[in-house]
Amino acid sequence: METTEFSRLDDAGVAQILASKSMRLDFRQGTIPKAEVGLPDSAYAPDVVAPTGDKFTLSVTGGSGTLNAQTDHVRFTTTDTSPDLDLVYYFLTTESLDQYVQLVRDAVTDYGLNADAANRWIDGALKDPGKKSNYSLGDGNKLGFNVGYDLRYDGSKKTQVIIVTVSAAS
């Protein structure tokens, strides 16, 4: 892997991500080796958080395609004894039910999430837009890795959140 093709997660790499408003990750192996992103095996990866009001483009390349998203926060799961980052979380936000529903529909098409589960949730939300719901749509693996959507909808709030997970396909 060329260090210029994908983002690094050391201090200089995070500064570059924030300056360029772009993060590119290589998930073709189902994990991200810490050494390839400038971290020692004993490190925990940093959360990458855009300045308030900003977002950056996240691209995650898998064996069968690339995930592209606009987010303001990316988090990684690992331990201080693992040489890899094996789980990536990022957060999608919207300020309307219509935008939220579109993100869910796009995930069905783009990542292979379960259409029936998505449509049931959408139907319920459209019938009661003021409701509060925590609902997982499970994983799709169309890109060569799993993409999961955890819907955190609260119709009483202005900003709605989807927690997205990227993990190795089983």
Short mmCIF file of C-alpha atoms in Angstrom, two decimals:
data_model
loop_
_atom_site.label_atom_id
_atom_site.label_comp_id
_atom_site.label_asym_id
_atom_site.label_seq_id
_atom_site.Cartn_x
_atom_site.Cartn_y
_atom_site.Cartn_z
CA MET A 1 0.00 0.00 0.00
CA GLU A 2 1.32 3.42 -0.89
CA THR A 3 1.21 5.88 1.97
CA THR A 4 -0.03 8.64 -0.33
CA GLU A 5 -3.06 6.68 -1.56
CA PHE A 6 -4.69 6.11 1.82
CA SER A 7 -4.87 8.26 4.93
CA ARG A 8 -2.54 7.93 7.88
CA LEU A 9 -3.78 8.17 11.46
CA ASP A 10 -0.70 9.56 13.16
CA ASP A 11 -0.79 13.24 14.20
CA ALA A 12 0.38 14.51 10.79
CA GLY A 13 -2.10 12.24 9.01
CA VAL A 14 -5.06 13.43 11.10
CA ALA A 15 -4.03 17.05 10.44
CA GLN A 16 -3.96 16.26 6.70
CA ILE A 17 -7.41 14.62 6.87
CA LEU A 18 -8.87 17.69 8.55
CA ALA A 19 -7.12 20.11 6.17
CA SER A 20 -8.17 18.23 3.03
CA LYS A 21 -11.61 17.27 4.42
CA SER A 22 -10.98 13.75 3.12
CA MET A 23 -10.20 10.39 4.74
CA ARG A 24 -9.39 7.30 2.66
CA LEU A 25 -9.16 3.87 4.29
CA ASP A 26 -8.14 0.50 2.82
CA PHE A 27 -10.39 -2.27 4.16
CA ARG A 28 -9.67 -4.83 1.42
CA GLN A 29 -8.07 -7.18 3.99
CA GLY A 30 -11.03 -6.87 6.38
CA THR A 31 -8.85 -4.92 8.80
CA ILE A 32 -6.49 -1.98 8.63
CA PRO A 33 -2.94 -2.82 9.74
CA LYS A 34 -1.85 -0.14 12.21
CA ALA A 35 1.61 -0.04 10.65
CA GLU A 36 0.08 1.01 7.31
CA VAL A 37 -1.59 4.07 8.88
CA GLY A 38 1.45 5.21 10.86
CA LEU A 39 0.52 3.73 14.25
CA PRO A 40 2.51 1.33 16.44
CA ASP A 41 0.83 -2.00 17.26
CA SER A 42 0.32 -0.85 20.87
CA ALA A 43 -1.61 2.30 19.85
CA TYR A 44 -5.28 3.04 19.99
CA ALA A 45 -6.37 4.91 16.87
CA PRO A 46 -7.55 8.47 17.41
CA ASP A 47 -11.11 9.58 16.89
CA VAL A 48 -11.12 11.90 13.89
CA VAL A 49 -13.59 14.72 14.48
CA ALA A 50 -14.22 17.62 12.11
CA PRO A 51 -14.54 21.13 13.51
CA THR A 52 -18.08 22.04 14.58
CA GLY A 53 -20.28 22.53 11.52
CA ASP A 54 -17.82 20.84 9.13
CA LYS A 55 -17.85 17.38 7.58
CA PHE A 56 -15.31 15.43 5.60
CA THR A 57 -15.55 12.77 2.93
CA LEU A 58 -14.87 9.26 4.17
CA SER A 59 -13.95 6.63 1.56
CA VAL A 60 -13.49 3.00 2.59
CA THR A 61 -12.20 0.70 -0.14
CA GLY A 62 -13.19 -2.96 -0.04
CA GLY A 63 -12.67 -5.92 -2.33
CA SER A 64 -15.89 -5.24 -4.28
CA GLY A 65 -16.28 -1.47 -4.16
CA THR A 66 -15.86 1.73 -2.17
CA LEU A 67 -18.08 3.26 0.49
CA ASN A 68 -18.30 7.05 0.29
CA ALA A 69 -19.93 9.14 3.01
CA GLN A 70 -20.02 12.63 4.47
CA THR A 71 -19.36 12.55 8.20
CA ASP A 72 -17.99 14.65 11.01
CA HIS A 73 -16.74 11.82 13.23
CA VAL A 74 -14.87 8.53 12.67
CA ARG A 75 -13.91 6.14 15.46
CA PHE A 76 -11.89 2.91 15.41
CA THR A 77 -12.01 -0.21 17.60
CA THR A 78 -8.82 -2.00 18.55
CA THR A 79 -6.77 -3.01 21.56
CA ASP A 80 -3.23 -2.21 22.61
CA THR A 81 -2.25 -5.82 21.79
CA SER A 82 -3.73 -5.96 18.28
CA PRO A 83 -1.74 -4.95 15.19
CA ASP A 84 -4.97 -4.10 13.34
CA LEU A 85 -7.96 -1.78 13.36
CA ASP A 86 -10.84 -4.18 12.83
CA LEU A 87 -13.92 -2.02 13.26
CA VAL A 88 -14.63 1.47 11.95
CA TYR A 89 -17.57 3.56 13.17
CA TYR A 90 -18.78 6.75 11.65
CA PHE A 91 -21.80 8.93 12.16
CA LEU A 92 -24.29 10.21 9.61
CA THR A 93 -26.54 13.11 10.56
CA THR A 94 -29.56 14.72 8.96
CA GLU A 95 -31.99 17.41 9.93
CA SER A 96 -35.13 16.00 8.31
CA LEU A 97 -37.01 12.73 8.17
CA ASP A 98 -36.92 12.83 4.35
CA GLN A 99 -33.10 13.02 4.33
CA TYR A 100 -32.90 10.26 6.94
CA VAL A 101 -35.20 7.97 4.95
CA GLN A 102 -33.11 8.63 1.83
CA LEU A 103 -29.93 7.57 3.66
CA VAL A 104 -31.64 4.32 4.70
CA ARG A 105 -32.88 3.64 1.16
CA ASP A 106 -29.44 4.40 -0.28
CA ALA A 107 -27.87 1.92 2.18
CA VAL A 108 -30.13 -0.85 0.93
CA THR A 109 -29.01 -0.21 -2.64
CA ASP A 110 -25.37 0.70 -2.02
CA TYR A 111 -24.41 -1.76 0.73
CA GLY A 112 -26.98 -4.57 0.49
CA LEU A 113 -28.81 -3.94 3.77
CA ASN A 114 -32.06 -5.87 4.24
CA ALA A 115 -34.76 -4.09 2.20
CA ASP A 116 -37.69 -5.57 4.14
CA ALA A 117 -36.33 -4.42 7.51
CA ALA A 118 -35.54 -0.98 6.09
CA ASN A 119 -38.99 -0.60 4.56
CA ARG A 120 -40.72 -1.66 7.80
CA TRP A 121 -38.75 0.96 9.72
CA ILE A 122 -39.43 3.64 7.07
CA ASP A 123 -43.17 2.87 7.03
CA GLY A 124 -43.34 3.19 10.82
CA ALA A 125 -41.38 6.45 10.85
CA LEU A 126 -43.53 8.01 8.13
CA LYS A 127 -46.70 7.05 10.04
CA ASP A 128 -45.34 8.54 13.28
CA PRO A 129 -42.59 11.09 12.49
CA GLY A 130 -42.44 12.25 16.12
CA LYS A 131 -41.49 8.82 17.45
CA LYS A 132 -38.25 7.76 19.09
CA SER A 133 -36.56 4.64 17.71
CA ASN A 134 -33.32 2.70 18.16
CA TYR A 135 -33.23 0.05 15.46
CA SER A 136 -30.47 -1.95 13.82
CA LEU A 137 -30.84 -2.84 10.15
CA GLY A 138 -28.09 -5.45 10.39
CA ASP A 139 -25.25 -5.76 7.90
CA GLY A 140 -24.91 -5.66 4.14
CA ASN A 141 -21.71 -6.87 2.49
CA LYS A 142 -22.00 -5.74 -1.10
CA LEU A 143 -18.61 -3.95 -1.00
CA GLY A 144 -16.59 -6.91 0.31
CA PHE A 145 -16.94 -5.89 3.96
CA ASN A 146 -19.90 -5.54 6.32
CA VAL A 147 -21.70 -2.23 6.61
CA GLY A 148 -24.21 -1.98 9.46
CA TYR A 149 -26.75 0.77 10.13
CA ASP A 150 -27.86 1.49 13.70
CA LEU A 151 -30.74 3.96 13.44
CA ARG A 152 -30.99 6.45 16.31
CA TYR A 153 -34.06 8.46 15.40
CA ASP A 154 -35.83 10.87 17.73
CA GLY A 155 -38.53 12.94 16.01
CA SER A 156 -38.51 15.45 18.88
CA LYS A 157 -34.93 16.50 18.05
CA LYS A 158 -33.56 18.60 15.20
CA THR A 159 -30.58 16.38 14.34
CA GLN A 160 -31.01 12.67 13.60
CA VAL A 161 -28.16 10.15 13.75
CA ILE A 162 -27.23 6.88 12.09
CA ILE A 163 -24.25 5.02 13.55
CA VAL A 164 -22.56 3.11 10.74
CA THR A 165 -20.17 0.22 11.38
CA VAL A 166 -17.64 -1.20 8.94
CA SER A 167 -16.26 -4.65 9.77
CA ALA A 168 -14.86 -7.74 8.07
CA ALA A 169 -17.32 -9.81 6.04
CA SER A 170 -17.90 -13.19 7.64
#
